mmCIF file of C-alpha atoms in Angstrom:
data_model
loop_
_atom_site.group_PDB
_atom_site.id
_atom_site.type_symbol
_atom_site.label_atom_id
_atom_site.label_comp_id
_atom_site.label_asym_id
_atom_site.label_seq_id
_atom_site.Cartn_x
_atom_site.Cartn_y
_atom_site.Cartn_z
ATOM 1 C CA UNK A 3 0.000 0.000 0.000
ATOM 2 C CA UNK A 4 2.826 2.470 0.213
ATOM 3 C CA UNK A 5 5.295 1.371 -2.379
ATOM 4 C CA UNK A 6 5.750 5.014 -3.157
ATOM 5 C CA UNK A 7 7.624 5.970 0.234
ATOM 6 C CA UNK A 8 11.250 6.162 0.495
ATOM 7 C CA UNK A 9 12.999 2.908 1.002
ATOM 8 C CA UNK A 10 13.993 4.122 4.824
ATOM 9 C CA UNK A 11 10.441 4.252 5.611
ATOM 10 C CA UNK A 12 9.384 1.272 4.019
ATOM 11 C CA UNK A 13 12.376 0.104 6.156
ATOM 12 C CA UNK A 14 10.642 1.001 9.119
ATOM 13 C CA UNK A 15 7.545 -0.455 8.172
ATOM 14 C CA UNK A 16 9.017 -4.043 7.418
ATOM 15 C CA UNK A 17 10.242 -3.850 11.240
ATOM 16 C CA UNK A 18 7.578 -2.412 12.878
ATOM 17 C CA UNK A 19 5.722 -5.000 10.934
ATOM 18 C CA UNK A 20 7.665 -7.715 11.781
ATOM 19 C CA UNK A 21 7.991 -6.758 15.900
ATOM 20 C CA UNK A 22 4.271 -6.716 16.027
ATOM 21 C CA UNK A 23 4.960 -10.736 15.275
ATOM 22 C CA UNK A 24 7.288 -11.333 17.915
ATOM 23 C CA UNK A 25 4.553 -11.152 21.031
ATOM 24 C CA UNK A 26 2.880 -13.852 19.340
ATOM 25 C CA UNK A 27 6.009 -15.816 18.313
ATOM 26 C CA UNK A 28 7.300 -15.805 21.703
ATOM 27 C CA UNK A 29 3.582 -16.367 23.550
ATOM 28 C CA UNK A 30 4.195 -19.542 25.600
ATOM 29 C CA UNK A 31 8.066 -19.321 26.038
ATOM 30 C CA UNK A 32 7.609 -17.225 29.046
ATOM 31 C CA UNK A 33 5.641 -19.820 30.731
ATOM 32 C CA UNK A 34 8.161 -22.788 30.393
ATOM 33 C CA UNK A 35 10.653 -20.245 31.261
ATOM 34 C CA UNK A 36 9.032 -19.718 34.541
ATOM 35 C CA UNK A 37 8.477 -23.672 35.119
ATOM 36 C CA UNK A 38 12.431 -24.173 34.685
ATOM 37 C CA UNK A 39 13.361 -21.364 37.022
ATOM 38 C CA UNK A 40 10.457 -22.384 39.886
ATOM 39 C CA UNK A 41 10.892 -26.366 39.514
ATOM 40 C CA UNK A 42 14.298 -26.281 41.309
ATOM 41 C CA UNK A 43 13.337 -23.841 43.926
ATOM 42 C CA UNK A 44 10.240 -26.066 44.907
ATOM 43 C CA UNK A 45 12.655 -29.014 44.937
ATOM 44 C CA UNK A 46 14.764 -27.160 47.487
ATOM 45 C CA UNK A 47 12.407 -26.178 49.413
ATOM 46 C CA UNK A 48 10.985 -29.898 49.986
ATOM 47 C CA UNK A 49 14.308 -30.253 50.912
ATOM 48 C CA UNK A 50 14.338 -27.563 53.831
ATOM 49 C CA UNK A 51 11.276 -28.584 54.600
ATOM 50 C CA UNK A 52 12.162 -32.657 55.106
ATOM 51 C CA UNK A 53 15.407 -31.519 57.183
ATOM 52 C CA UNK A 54 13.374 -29.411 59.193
ATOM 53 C CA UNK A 55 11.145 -32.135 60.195
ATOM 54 C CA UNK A 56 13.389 -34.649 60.499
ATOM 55 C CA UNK A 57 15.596 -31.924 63.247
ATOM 56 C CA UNK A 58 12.111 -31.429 64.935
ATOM 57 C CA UNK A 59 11.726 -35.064 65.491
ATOM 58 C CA UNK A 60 15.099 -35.743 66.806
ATOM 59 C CA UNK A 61 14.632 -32.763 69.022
ATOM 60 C CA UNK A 62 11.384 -34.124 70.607
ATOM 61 C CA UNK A 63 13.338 -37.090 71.353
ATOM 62 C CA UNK A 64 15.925 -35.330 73.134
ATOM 63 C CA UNK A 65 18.620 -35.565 70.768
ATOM 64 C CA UNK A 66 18.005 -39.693 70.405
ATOM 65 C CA UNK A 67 16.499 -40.961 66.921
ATOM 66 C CA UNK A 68 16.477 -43.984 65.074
ATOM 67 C CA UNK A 69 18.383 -44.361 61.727
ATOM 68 C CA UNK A 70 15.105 -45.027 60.625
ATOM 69 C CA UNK A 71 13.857 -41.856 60.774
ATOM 70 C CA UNK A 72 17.125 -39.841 60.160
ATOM 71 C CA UNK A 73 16.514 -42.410 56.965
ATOM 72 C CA UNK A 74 13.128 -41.311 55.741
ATOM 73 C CA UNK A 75 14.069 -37.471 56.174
ATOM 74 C CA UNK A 76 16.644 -37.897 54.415
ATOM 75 C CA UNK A 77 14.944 -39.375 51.965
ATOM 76 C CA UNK A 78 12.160 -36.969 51.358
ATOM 77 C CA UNK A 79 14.634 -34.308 50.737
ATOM 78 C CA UNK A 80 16.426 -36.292 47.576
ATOM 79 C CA UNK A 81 13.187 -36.887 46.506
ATOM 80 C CA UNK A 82 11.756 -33.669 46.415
ATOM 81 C CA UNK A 83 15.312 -32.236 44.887
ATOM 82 C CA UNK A 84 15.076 -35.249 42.785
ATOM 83 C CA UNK A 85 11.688 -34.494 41.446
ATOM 84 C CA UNK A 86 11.897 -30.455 40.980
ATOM 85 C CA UNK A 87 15.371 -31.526 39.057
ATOM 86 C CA UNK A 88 13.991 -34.154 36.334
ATOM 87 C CA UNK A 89 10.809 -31.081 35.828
ATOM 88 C CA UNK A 90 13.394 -28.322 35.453
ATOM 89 C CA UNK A 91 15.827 -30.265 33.359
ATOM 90 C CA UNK A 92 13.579 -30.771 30.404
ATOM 91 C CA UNK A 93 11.568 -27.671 30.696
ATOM 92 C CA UNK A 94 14.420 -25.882 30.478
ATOM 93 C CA UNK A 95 16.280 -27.557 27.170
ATOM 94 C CA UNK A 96 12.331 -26.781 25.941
ATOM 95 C CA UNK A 97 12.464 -23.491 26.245
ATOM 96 C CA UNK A 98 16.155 -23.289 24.883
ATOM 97 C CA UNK A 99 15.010 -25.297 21.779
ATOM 98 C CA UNK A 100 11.735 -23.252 21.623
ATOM 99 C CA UNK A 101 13.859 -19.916 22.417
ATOM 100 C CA UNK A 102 16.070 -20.803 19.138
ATOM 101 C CA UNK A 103 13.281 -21.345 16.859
ATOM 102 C CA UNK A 104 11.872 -17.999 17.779
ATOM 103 C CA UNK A 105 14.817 -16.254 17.132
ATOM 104 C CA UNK A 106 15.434 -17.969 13.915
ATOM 105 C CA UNK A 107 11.840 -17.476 13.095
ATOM 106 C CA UNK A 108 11.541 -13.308 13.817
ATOM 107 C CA UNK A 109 15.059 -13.202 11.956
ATOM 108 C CA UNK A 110 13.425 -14.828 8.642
ATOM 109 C CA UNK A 111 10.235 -12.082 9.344
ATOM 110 C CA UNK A 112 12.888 -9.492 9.041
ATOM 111 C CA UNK A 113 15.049 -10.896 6.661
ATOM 112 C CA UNK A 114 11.946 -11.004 4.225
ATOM 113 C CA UNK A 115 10.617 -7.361 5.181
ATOM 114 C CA UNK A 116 14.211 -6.332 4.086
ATOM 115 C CA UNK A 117 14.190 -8.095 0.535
ATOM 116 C CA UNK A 118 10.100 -7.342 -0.377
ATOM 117 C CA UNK A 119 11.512 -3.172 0.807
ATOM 118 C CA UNK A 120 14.611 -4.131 -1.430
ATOM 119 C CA UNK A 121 12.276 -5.564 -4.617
ATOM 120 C CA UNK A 122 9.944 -2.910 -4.242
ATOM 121 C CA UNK A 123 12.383 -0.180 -4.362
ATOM 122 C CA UNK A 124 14.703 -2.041 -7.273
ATOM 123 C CA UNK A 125 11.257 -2.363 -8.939
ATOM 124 C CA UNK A 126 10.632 1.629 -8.634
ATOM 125 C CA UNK A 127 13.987 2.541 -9.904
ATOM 126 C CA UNK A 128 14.443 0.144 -13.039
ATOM 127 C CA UNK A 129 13.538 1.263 -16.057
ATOM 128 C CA UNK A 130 11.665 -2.145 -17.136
ATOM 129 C CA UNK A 131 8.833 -3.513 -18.961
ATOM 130 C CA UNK A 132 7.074 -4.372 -15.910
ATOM 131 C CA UNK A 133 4.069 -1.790 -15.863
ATOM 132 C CA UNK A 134 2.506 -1.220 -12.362
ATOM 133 C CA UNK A 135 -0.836 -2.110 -11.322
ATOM 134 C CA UNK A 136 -1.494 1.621 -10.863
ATOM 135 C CA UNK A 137 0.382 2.391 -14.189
ATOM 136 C CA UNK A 138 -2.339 -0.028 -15.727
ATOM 137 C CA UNK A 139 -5.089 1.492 -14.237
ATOM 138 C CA UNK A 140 -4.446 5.088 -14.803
ATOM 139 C CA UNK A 141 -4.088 3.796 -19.195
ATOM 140 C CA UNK A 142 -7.580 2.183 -18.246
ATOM 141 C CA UNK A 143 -8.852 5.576 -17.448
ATOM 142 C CA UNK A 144 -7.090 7.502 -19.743
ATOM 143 C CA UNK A 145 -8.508 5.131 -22.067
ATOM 144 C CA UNK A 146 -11.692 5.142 -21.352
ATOM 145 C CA UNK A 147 -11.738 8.595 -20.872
ATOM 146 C CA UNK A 148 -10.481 9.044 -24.463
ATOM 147 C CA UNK A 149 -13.664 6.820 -26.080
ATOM 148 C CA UNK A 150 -15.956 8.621 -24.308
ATOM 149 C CA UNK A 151 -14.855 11.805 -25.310
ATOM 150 C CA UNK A 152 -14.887 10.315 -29.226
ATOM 151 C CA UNK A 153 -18.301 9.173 -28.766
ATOM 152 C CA UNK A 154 -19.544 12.736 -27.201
ATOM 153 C CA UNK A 155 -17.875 14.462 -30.379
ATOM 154 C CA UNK A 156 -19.332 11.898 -32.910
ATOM 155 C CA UNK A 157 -22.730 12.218 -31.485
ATOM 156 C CA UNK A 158 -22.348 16.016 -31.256
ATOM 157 C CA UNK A 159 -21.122 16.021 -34.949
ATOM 158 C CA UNK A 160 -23.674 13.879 -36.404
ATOM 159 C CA UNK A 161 -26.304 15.650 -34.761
#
C-alpha cells in the first residue's frame, strides 16, 4: 500500500511490521521459562522442609532418633530435589530449543521485510517492462476517458 515511500520508511515499516509478530512468536516461552526457574526452587524447598522435620523429630526425642527416621528425612529431601530436578531439566532444554526457533523465526520475518523493501524499491527505480498495477489502471482511465470523449464528439457532430 505504500510502495511510493522512500525505502527508509518502508524500512521502518518491514520492522515495525515484523515486531508486532514477535509477542505472538514468543507467547508460551515465558511460561516454560518460569516452570524451569520455579521447579528447582520447589525441589529445594521440599528439601528444607524434610530436614526441618526430620531436626524437629530428633529434638522431641531429646537428641536420640532412630536411623530409621534420620533415613526417611533424608529421603524426602532427595526426593523432592530429585523431582523439581527431572521437571526443570527438560523444561528448560524446551524453552532453549523453543527460544532458538523464535529467534530464527523473527530473523526470517525481518530478513523477508528487508528483501520485499529491497524488490519494491529495485522495482521503482528500473527502467523495465514491468508496468505497475497503478500504471495499468491510470491507461484504463485515460482510455476510457479518451472513447468517451470520441463518442460525445461523434454524437455532437452527427447531430
Amino acid at each position: 500500500m505504500r510502495h511510493h515511500l522512500p525505502r527508509t520508511d518502508l524500512r521502518d515499516i518491514a520492522r515495525e511490521a515484523g515486531q508486532l509478530e514477535v509477542p505472538r512468536i514468543e507467547k508460551n516461552l515465558r511460561a516454560l521459562y518460569t516452570v524451569a526457574l520455579v521447579a528447582p526452587l520447589v525441589g529445594m524447598m521440599g528439601t528444607v522442609m524434610g530436614l526441618i522435620e526430620t531436626f524437629d523429630g530428633m529434638q522431641e526425642r531429646a537428641g536420640f532418633s532412630s536411623a530409621k527416621m534420620i533415613n526417611d528425612g533424608v529421603h524426602e529431601c532427595l526426593i523432592t530435589t530429585a523431582v523439581g530436578l527431572m521437571v526443570a531439566v527438560p523444561t528448560f532444554l524446551f524453552y532453549m530449543y523453543f527460544l532458538g526457533r523464535a529467534k530464527r523465526m523473527v530473523h526470517r520475518i525481518e530478513r523477508a521485510g528487508i528483501e520485499m523493501v529491497n524488490v519494491i524499491c529495485d522495482a521503482r527505480e528500473a527502467t523495465s517492462d514491468i508496468v505497475s498495477f497503478g500504471d495499468e489502471a491510470k491507461q484504463a482511465r485515460m482510455s476510457q476517458t479518451q472513447a468517451v470523449e470520441e463518442s460525445a464528439s461523434k454524437s455532437s457532430s452527427e447531430q
